[in-house]
Amino acid sequence: MRTALPRRALLAAAALAPLSAPRRASAQTQGHLLVIGGGFGGATAAGFARKRYPWLQVTLVEPRTRFVTCPYGNLVIGGLRQIGDITHGYDGLRARGVTVLHDWATGIDAASRQVRLAGGQTLSYDKLILSPGIALRYGAVEGYDEAASERMPHAWVPGDGAQTLLLRRMLEEMPDGGVVGLAIPANPFRCPPGPYERISMIASYLKRQKPRSKILALDAKDAFSKQPLFQDAWNELYPGIIEWVPANRDGRVVRVDPRERVLETEFGEKHRVAVANVIPPQSAARIATEAGLTDNTGWVPVNPRTFEARAAQHIHVVGDANIPGPMPKSGYVANTTAKQAVAAAAAALRGEPVPEAVYYNTCYSHVGEGYGISVVNIYRPNTEGTAIAEVPNAGGVSPRGQNPEQRRLEAIYADAWYESITKDMFA
Ligand SMILES: Cc1cc2nc3c(=O)[nH]c(=O)nc-3n(C[C@H](O)[C@H](O)[C@H](O)COP(=O)(O)OP(=O)(O)OC[C@H]3O[C@@H](n4cnc5c(N)ncnc54)[C@H](O)[C@@H]3O)c2cc1C
């Protein structure tokens, strides 16, 4: 068991002494856990580490002072929530003893265990938790770059909330009768049911406010998460409003013209729409790629028990940036795996065995007001510890068939899920 201050932390502290942020473990602590990214994975990791392992010194690096969640962003777009309802701050984590630095990490030196920040600081770590989320692959759809996202919002990486609000405003300004076009990527991408919840929330707004309008959802795949439940609900709640076009019916958007708001598909069909929501293909966020942690898929391979990157020791990559096996890229998975990654990092610092791992996911989707559906799964590393596998017969999905009471309860459970996971993340 480690009782003394790690040598690395002492050396780093000496080298970095003039800087203001804490950079080394104090006499009471036995290791410095540095966390990059204050979203679902990172905020969870930082708060959990201080609560469960108070002997750890924890620093969180996140550029934004307020975090706008993706979950419930679709409800803001549909007019059922305000942006303030999904915006959170870091005071709770500070109160728990996390040092929160609002800055960008610009580089990771895995060999010397140091991270450079845009503001000029260099931080040393004993263990690094990296949860920087995704990068949008601008250019993967021809014509869709960052400038295009101002005319055709993605609203898939909320940042300060501007993209979510832009899409909302475009819907509000659209004349009744206008067509809303969505371009949906192939797997894997952040939040598999997210585009279909978005379609539902936009449809609910159109039904209330613009009954002559329609949705054209162009998809780069032929099947999607909770598909029968979504499609049953669309027939029940929004008949005639939603047209979903799978890849095998020329749904894959390959080119866009942002000026004319045209979505062009693989076989050359051009759809001119009044509002376009383009969700481009994705990869792990830039910091992970630049640190050499990704493979040729664009995502980070990790050890299924510890989430340590295959390409670098002492760097645990959680959240959407990693390759999660059969688990979806969800906030819930980011939360549950962040805790395991912290537990594994803490165990390694103390020379103890890695705790048994079990991962949970519940994905709720709002399909209408007071109408929710969900899917639940439980996962474990396989016995060899080489991959993650779903635990058979441990999950479930909302039953099909019209059942208003079940749907109403699931919408309430979804609200409770959001409340509890954001409290858990932001302490
Ligand atoms: C519309 C939509 C709806 C969704 N709904 C649900 C849902 O209902 N349930 C669910 O479980 N999941 C949902 N998700 C998925 C969920 O949002 C993601 O899976 C989750 O955010 C992933 O967590 P993360 O920590 O990987 O990334 P994020 O939560 O995005 O956090 C990443 C953080 O890292 C920071 N960062 C990036 N680069 C750097 C850097 N270089 N230096 C410092 N900080 C950096 C970013 O600023 C950001 O704050 C939804 C997603 C979308 C798009």
XYZ file of C-alpha atoms and ligand atoms in Angstrom:
480
model
C 0.000 0.000 0.000
C 1.270 3.444 -0.881
C 1.668 5.741 2.084
C 4.225 8.267 0.884
C 3.677 10.997 -1.643
C 4.341 9.663 -5.156
C 7.812 10.715 -6.320
C 6.369 11.975 -9.573
C 4.030 14.347 -7.739
C 6.933 15.741 -5.684
C 9.080 16.328 -8.765
C 6.192 17.936 -10.590
C 5.404 20.149 -7.626
C 8.968 21.387 -7.474
C 9.027 22.110 -11.201
C 5.727 23.932 -11.175
C 5.922 25.694 -7.848
C 5.235 29.277 -9.089
C 1.845 28.387 -10.575
C -1.310 29.038 -8.606
C -3.267 25.818 -9.182
C -2.577 22.862 -6.906
C -0.253 20.494 -8.685
C 0.752 17.911 -6.184
C -0.640 15.738 -3.532
C -0.564 17.376 -0.085
C 0.548 15.692 3.115
C -2.997 14.316 3.586
C -3.404 13.060 0.042
C -1.767 10.188 -1.725
C -2.130 10.973 -5.369
C -3.252 13.589 -7.845
C -6.198 12.646 -10.034
C -6.517 15.028 -12.944
C -9.793 15.045 -14.837
C -10.203 16.593 -18.279
C -13.745 17.505 -19.305
C -16.508 18.532 -16.917
C -19.420 16.747 -18.602
C -21.146 13.442 -17.917
C -17.971 11.407 -17.494
C -15.628 14.045 -16.094
C -17.890 15.809 -13.587
C -19.006 12.407 -12.295
C -15.405 11.223 -11.944
C -14.251 14.337 -10.086
C -17.129 14.354 -7.583
C -17.100 10.598 -7.055
C -13.342 10.589 -6.467
C -13.565 13.181 -3.697
C -16.545 11.489 -2.078
C -15.290 7.916 -2.183
C -11.521 8.458 -1.972
C -11.028 11.620 0.094
C -7.280 10.900 0.192
C -7.123 11.807 -3.519
C -6.354 15.320 -4.654
C -8.651 16.064 -7.575
C -8.362 18.730 -10.266
C -10.975 19.182 -12.989
C -10.163 21.060 -16.200
C -13.192 22.275 -18.130
C -13.316 25.407 -20.298
C -16.898 26.387 -19.539
C -18.188 27.807 -16.279
C -21.692 26.487 -17.037
C -22.447 23.075 -18.524
C -25.467 22.671 -20.794
C -26.543 19.031 -20.999
C -27.402 17.205 -24.194
C -30.035 15.168 -22.330
C -33.260 17.202 -22.260
C -31.859 19.457 -25.015
C -34.463 17.943 -27.318
C -37.166 19.111 -24.924
C -35.770 22.656 -25.154
C -35.888 22.362 -28.962
C -39.505 21.190 -28.712
C -40.414 24.061 -26.381
C -41.105 21.880 -23.331
C -38.120 23.121 -21.261
C -36.008 26.263 -21.024
C -32.239 26.294 -21.518
C -31.809 27.324 -17.859
C -33.428 24.031 -16.832
C -30.520 22.099 -18.388
C -27.639 24.375 -17.350
C -25.418 23.472 -14.397
C -22.459 24.999 -12.559
C -19.418 23.662 -10.723
C -19.857 25.154 -7.225
C -21.032 21.818 -5.817
C -17.848 20.112 -6.993
C -15.721 22.915 -5.548
C -17.527 22.536 -2.229
C -16.608 18.861 -2.323
C -12.937 19.754 -2.581
C -12.385 19.519 -6.338
C -10.100 22.194 -7.759
C -11.935 23.368 -10.878
C -9.893 25.150 -13.542
C -11.765 26.743 -16.432
C -9.369 26.207 -19.296
C -8.778 23.968 -22.313
C -6.324 21.099 -22.108
C -4.209 21.469 -25.229
C -1.840 18.527 -24.965
C -1.114 15.383 -22.980
C 2.391 14.054 -22.455
C 1.746 10.487 -21.365
C 5.444 9.746 -20.765
C 5.983 12.569 -18.268
C 2.343 12.463 -17.058
C 1.716 16.109 -17.750
C -1.084 18.090 -19.321
C -0.683 21.504 -20.932
C -3.448 24.064 -20.641
C -4.267 26.828 -23.123
C -3.655 29.383 -20.366
C -0.007 28.313 -20.171
C -0.048 26.071 -17.098
C 1.298 22.554 -17.065
C -0.289 20.117 -14.622
C 1.211 16.834 -13.465
C -0.900 13.841 -12.569
C -0.600 10.434 -11.089
C -3.744 9.293 -12.876
C -5.656 11.070 -15.616
C -9.366 10.660 -16.331
C -10.114 11.903 -19.820
C -13.762 12.502 -20.741
C -13.712 15.151 -23.465
C -16.702 13.856 -25.446
C -16.884 13.975 -29.215
C -15.631 15.930 -32.187
C -17.985 16.542 -35.090
C -16.362 15.318 -38.297
C -16.831 18.455 -40.328
C -16.360 17.698 -44.005
C -17.563 14.085 -43.708
C -20.809 15.376 -45.213
C -19.642 17.526 -48.127
C -20.356 21.206 -47.535
C -20.979 20.786 -43.814
C -18.356 22.705 -41.861
C -18.462 24.871 -38.764
C -19.737 27.885 -40.750
C -22.525 25.706 -42.204
C -23.615 24.779 -38.677
C -24.749 28.398 -38.220
C -27.302 27.886 -41.015
C -27.937 24.198 -40.449
C -27.436 23.633 -36.726
C -26.323 20.262 -35.424
C -27.340 20.956 -31.810
C -25.374 17.809 -30.927
C -22.566 19.404 -28.903
C -24.364 22.084 -26.940
C -21.318 24.079 -25.767
C -22.834 27.182 -24.201
C -26.286 26.226 -25.501
C -26.125 28.389 -28.630
C -26.687 25.493 -31.076
C -29.699 24.189 -29.158
C -31.221 27.681 -29.031
C -30.444 28.326 -32.705
C -32.380 25.260 -33.811
C -35.229 26.226 -31.484
C -35.340 29.764 -32.911
C -35.318 28.511 -36.505
C -38.320 26.309 -35.757
C -40.134 29.230 -34.158
C -39.404 31.485 -37.139
C -40.351 28.883 -39.745
C -43.675 29.537 -41.454
C -46.436 26.998 -40.894
C -46.196 24.510 -43.761
C -42.375 24.477 -43.830
C -40.520 21.163 -43.923
C -37.963 20.385 -41.211
C -35.169 18.180 -42.577
C -32.868 16.058 -40.422
C -29.690 14.310 -41.548
C -28.878 11.424 -39.191
C -25.503 9.639 -39.175
C -24.562 5.968 -39.298
C -23.414 4.177 -36.121
C -21.519 4.725 -33.903
C -22.471 8.176 -32.677
C -23.425 10.000 -29.475
C -26.795 8.889 -28.089
C -28.311 6.316 -30.477
C -31.963 7.184 -29.650
C -31.255 10.954 -29.567
C -32.191 11.796 -33.185
C -35.518 9.978 -32.832
C -36.352 11.723 -29.565
C -35.529 14.939 -31.411
C -37.871 14.056 -34.283
C -40.571 13.390 -31.686
C -40.035 16.648 -29.825
C -40.041 18.674 -33.045
C -43.212 16.852 -34.140
C -44.864 17.676 -30.828
C -44.048 21.369 -31.376
C -45.284 21.318 -34.981
C -48.505 19.608 -33.969
C -49.152 22.326 -31.392
C -47.957 25.376 -33.329
C -47.487 24.602 -37.060
C -49.944 21.858 -37.958
C -49.281 22.118 -41.712
C -45.552 21.493 -41.319
C -43.794 18.154 -41.766
C -40.535 16.419 -40.833
C -38.300 14.674 -43.353
C -35.769 12.505 -41.476
C -32.999 11.252 -43.769
C -31.056 8.446 -42.124
C -27.704 6.858 -43.000
C -28.870 3.547 -41.503
C -31.782 1.137 -41.865
C -32.691 0.542 -38.239
C -32.458 2.484 -34.998
C -32.712 2.233 -31.236
C -36.212 1.559 -29.825
C -37.508 1.758 -33.400
C -40.839 -0.089 -32.961
C -41.693 2.012 -29.897
C -40.848 5.272 -31.637
C -42.720 4.367 -34.786
C -45.805 3.184 -32.871
C -45.811 6.489 -31.010
C -45.335 8.523 -34.195
C -48.356 6.794 -35.765
C -50.370 7.348 -32.620
C -49.384 10.925 -31.772
C -48.208 12.488 -35.044
C -49.919 10.764 -37.962
C -48.819 12.200 -41.311
C -46.203 14.532 -39.803
C -43.039 12.382 -39.884
C -41.428 10.758 -42.900
C -38.400 8.643 -41.954
C -36.235 7.569 -44.896
C -33.722 4.750 -44.200
C -30.419 4.315 -46.041
C -31.859 1.574 -48.244
C -34.398 4.082 -49.583
C -31.725 6.697 -50.302
C -31.753 8.291 -46.860
C -28.016 8.868 -46.542
C -27.162 12.576 -46.855
C -23.752 13.010 -48.497
C -23.773 16.705 -49.418
C -25.432 19.879 -48.180
C -25.897 23.391 -49.520
C -26.269 25.537 -46.413
C -27.173 28.702 -48.337
C -30.091 27.051 -50.129
C -30.867 24.693 -47.232
C -30.590 21.652 -49.471
C -29.838 18.124 -48.241
C -28.542 15.877 -51.009
C -28.577 12.095 -50.709
C -26.290 9.350 -51.985
C -28.236 8.834 -55.219
C -28.509 12.519 -55.986
C -31.924 13.441 -54.635
C -31.991 17.077 -53.478
C -34.348 18.011 -50.655
C -34.876 21.704 -50.047
C -36.150 22.282 -46.534
C -37.177 25.266 -44.420
C -35.087 24.221 -41.397
C -32.214 21.740 -41.568
C -30.755 19.894 -38.587
C -27.589 18.119 -39.686
C -26.105 15.656 -37.196
C -22.724 14.854 -38.737
C -20.578 11.740 -38.219
C -18.397 11.926 -35.120
C -15.149 10.814 -33.536
C -13.461 11.143 -30.156
C -12.719 14.753 -29.190
C -9.564 16.317 -30.546
C -7.480 16.115 -27.371
C -7.806 12.298 -27.412
C -6.849 12.038 -31.069
C -3.906 14.398 -30.714
C -2.628 12.431 -27.731
C -2.444 9.375 -29.996
C -5.079 7.467 -28.021
C -7.501 6.733 -30.879
C -7.268 3.890 -33.377
C -8.320 3.958 -37.024
C -12.012 4.056 -36.016
C -11.467 7.527 -34.560
C -12.378 6.318 -31.055
C -10.247 5.226 -28.082
C -9.796 1.495 -27.330
C -9.789 0.900 -23.568
C -9.387 -1.872 -21.050
C -12.937 -3.014 -20.179
C -12.255 -3.205 -16.418
C -10.231 -0.053 -15.854
C -10.971 2.130 -18.912
C -7.258 2.707 -19.198
C -6.417 3.584 -22.790
C -4.781 0.714 -24.682
C -2.254 3.201 -26.057
C -1.119 4.831 -22.788
C -0.791 3.879 -19.147
C -2.357 5.987 -16.386
C -4.877 7.613 -18.772
C -8.439 6.372 -18.277
C -10.774 7.392 -21.081
C -14.490 7.409 -20.285
C -17.620 8.763 -21.920
C -18.347 9.022 -25.603
C -14.673 9.209 -26.639
C -13.998 5.527 -25.994
C -15.059 2.308 -27.713
C -17.593 0.974 -25.222
C -18.219 -2.464 -26.767
C -21.951 -3.106 -26.889
C -22.770 -0.174 -24.600
C -24.255 2.958 -26.170
C -22.538 6.338 -26.067
C -24.821 7.706 -23.381
C -24.610 10.007 -20.391
C -25.609 7.145 -18.135
C -22.787 4.935 -19.446
C -20.352 7.849 -19.063
C -21.483 8.187 -15.437
C -21.299 4.511 -14.480
C -17.994 3.851 -16.260
C -16.412 7.020 -14.838
C -16.948 5.597 -11.352
C -15.299 2.316 -12.301
C -12.379 4.177 -13.891
C -11.861 6.226 -10.715
C -12.101 3.080 -8.570
C -9.520 1.379 -10.782
C -7.191 4.391 -10.682
C -7.500 4.665 -6.887
C -6.867 0.940 -6.458
C -3.743 1.148 -8.624
C -2.408 4.066 -6.589
C -2.790 1.999 -3.427
C -1.520 -1.212 -4.982
C -4.898 -2.884 -4.513
C -6.799 -5.092 -6.986
C -9.247 -3.505 -9.407
C -12.806 -3.795 -8.040
C -15.370 -5.971 -9.839
C -17.022 -4.077 -12.647
C -20.684 -3.806 -13.557
C -22.108 -1.110 -15.810
C -25.671 0.120 -16.150
C -27.569 2.001 -18.775
C -31.108 3.268 -18.892
C -31.993 5.371 -21.906
C -35.251 7.256 -21.542
C -36.718 9.098 -24.501
C -39.537 11.593 -24.480
C -41.811 10.988 -27.422
C -44.547 13.438 -26.465
C -45.692 15.481 -23.489
C -46.161 13.001 -20.662
C -45.152 10.143 -22.982
C -41.873 8.335 -22.288
C -40.210 5.089 -23.371
C -37.035 3.420 -22.160
C -34.508 0.657 -22.597
C -32.401 -0.791 -19.768
C -29.243 -2.885 -20.033
C -26.595 -4.199 -17.671
C -23.080 -5.045 -18.797
C -19.934 -6.654 -17.376
C -16.467 -7.376 -18.634
C -16.302 -10.981 -19.863
C -14.494 -13.492 -17.668
C -11.232 -13.038 -19.591
C -11.487 -9.261 -19.101
C -10.957 -8.687 -22.810
C -14.327 -7.253 -23.773
C -17.591 -5.970 -22.337
C -20.673 -8.162 -22.679
C -24.333 -7.589 -21.995
C -25.631 -9.567 -18.998
C -28.280 -11.866 -20.511
C -31.905 -11.408 -19.382
C -30.963 -8.483 -17.159
C -32.369 -5.624 -19.219
C -35.639 -4.733 -20.810
C -37.501 -2.333 -22.992
C -40.887 -0.660 -22.565
C -43.643 -3.019 -23.731
C -45.334 -2.250 -27.034
C -49.027 -1.543 -27.328
C -51.006 1.504 -26.308
C -50.591 1.952 -22.596
C -51.027 5.607 -21.652
C -50.437 5.048 -17.929
C -47.120 3.253 -18.547
C -46.025 6.005 -20.957
C -47.019 8.716 -18.486
C -45.071 7.022 -15.686
C -42.003 6.587 -17.899
C -41.991 10.322 -18.636
C -41.999 10.939 -14.872
C -39.212 8.398 -14.345
C -37.233 10.138 -17.084
C -37.551 13.466 -15.255
C -36.413 11.769 -12.043
C -33.466 10.199 -13.883
C -32.372 13.611 -15.157
C -32.720 15.158 -11.713
C -30.717 12.428 -10.008
C -27.923 12.051 -12.568
C -27.266 15.801 -12.724
C -27.227 15.962 -8.904
C -24.810 13.043 -8.880
C -22.561 14.755 -11.458
C -22.500 18.228 -10.008
C -22.577 17.208 -6.340
C -29.726 15.393 -28.120
C -29.071 14.454 -27.155
C -29.811 13.853 -26.157
C -29.213 12.983 -25.263
N -29.979 12.380 -24.306
C -29.414 11.487 -23.473
C -30.208 10.853 -22.473
O -31.430 11.089 -22.366
N -29.610 9.970 -21.642
C -28.278 9.689 -21.728
O -27.791 8.881 -20.938
N -27.496 10.291 -22.664
C -28.032 11.175 -23.532
N -27.247 11.791 -24.473
C -25.806 11.420 -24.583
C -24.935 12.183 -23.597
O -25.110 13.556 -23.725
C -23.471 11.836 -23.846
O -23.335 10.453 -23.954
C -22.603 12.349 -22.713
O -22.647 13.755 -22.689
C -21.167 11.857 -22.844
O -20.386 12.341 -21.783
P -18.879 12.795 -22.011
O -18.321 13.093 -20.671
O -18.210 11.835 -22.895
O -19.022 14.130 -22.882
P -19.692 15.516 -22.475
O -20.790 15.328 -21.524
O -19.961 16.201 -23.765
O -18.537 16.301 -21.725
C -17.323 16.590 -22.362
C -16.736 17.836 -21.726
O -15.351 17.903 -22.054
C -15.004 19.241 -22.279
N -13.799 19.235 -23.124
C -13.677 18.838 -24.410
N -12.399 18.990 -24.818
C -11.714 19.495 -23.774
C -10.383 19.894 -23.585
N -9.495 19.797 -24.569
N -10.014 20.380 -22.382
C -10.916 20.475 -21.375
N -12.206 20.129 -21.497
C -12.595 19.654 -22.682
C -16.228 19.838 -22.968
O -16.259 21.244 -22.805
C -17.362 19.127 -22.234
O -17.833 19.893 -21.145
C -27.825 12.700 -25.363
C -27.072 13.329 -26.366
C -27.682 14.185 -27.261
C -26.852 14.858 -28.319
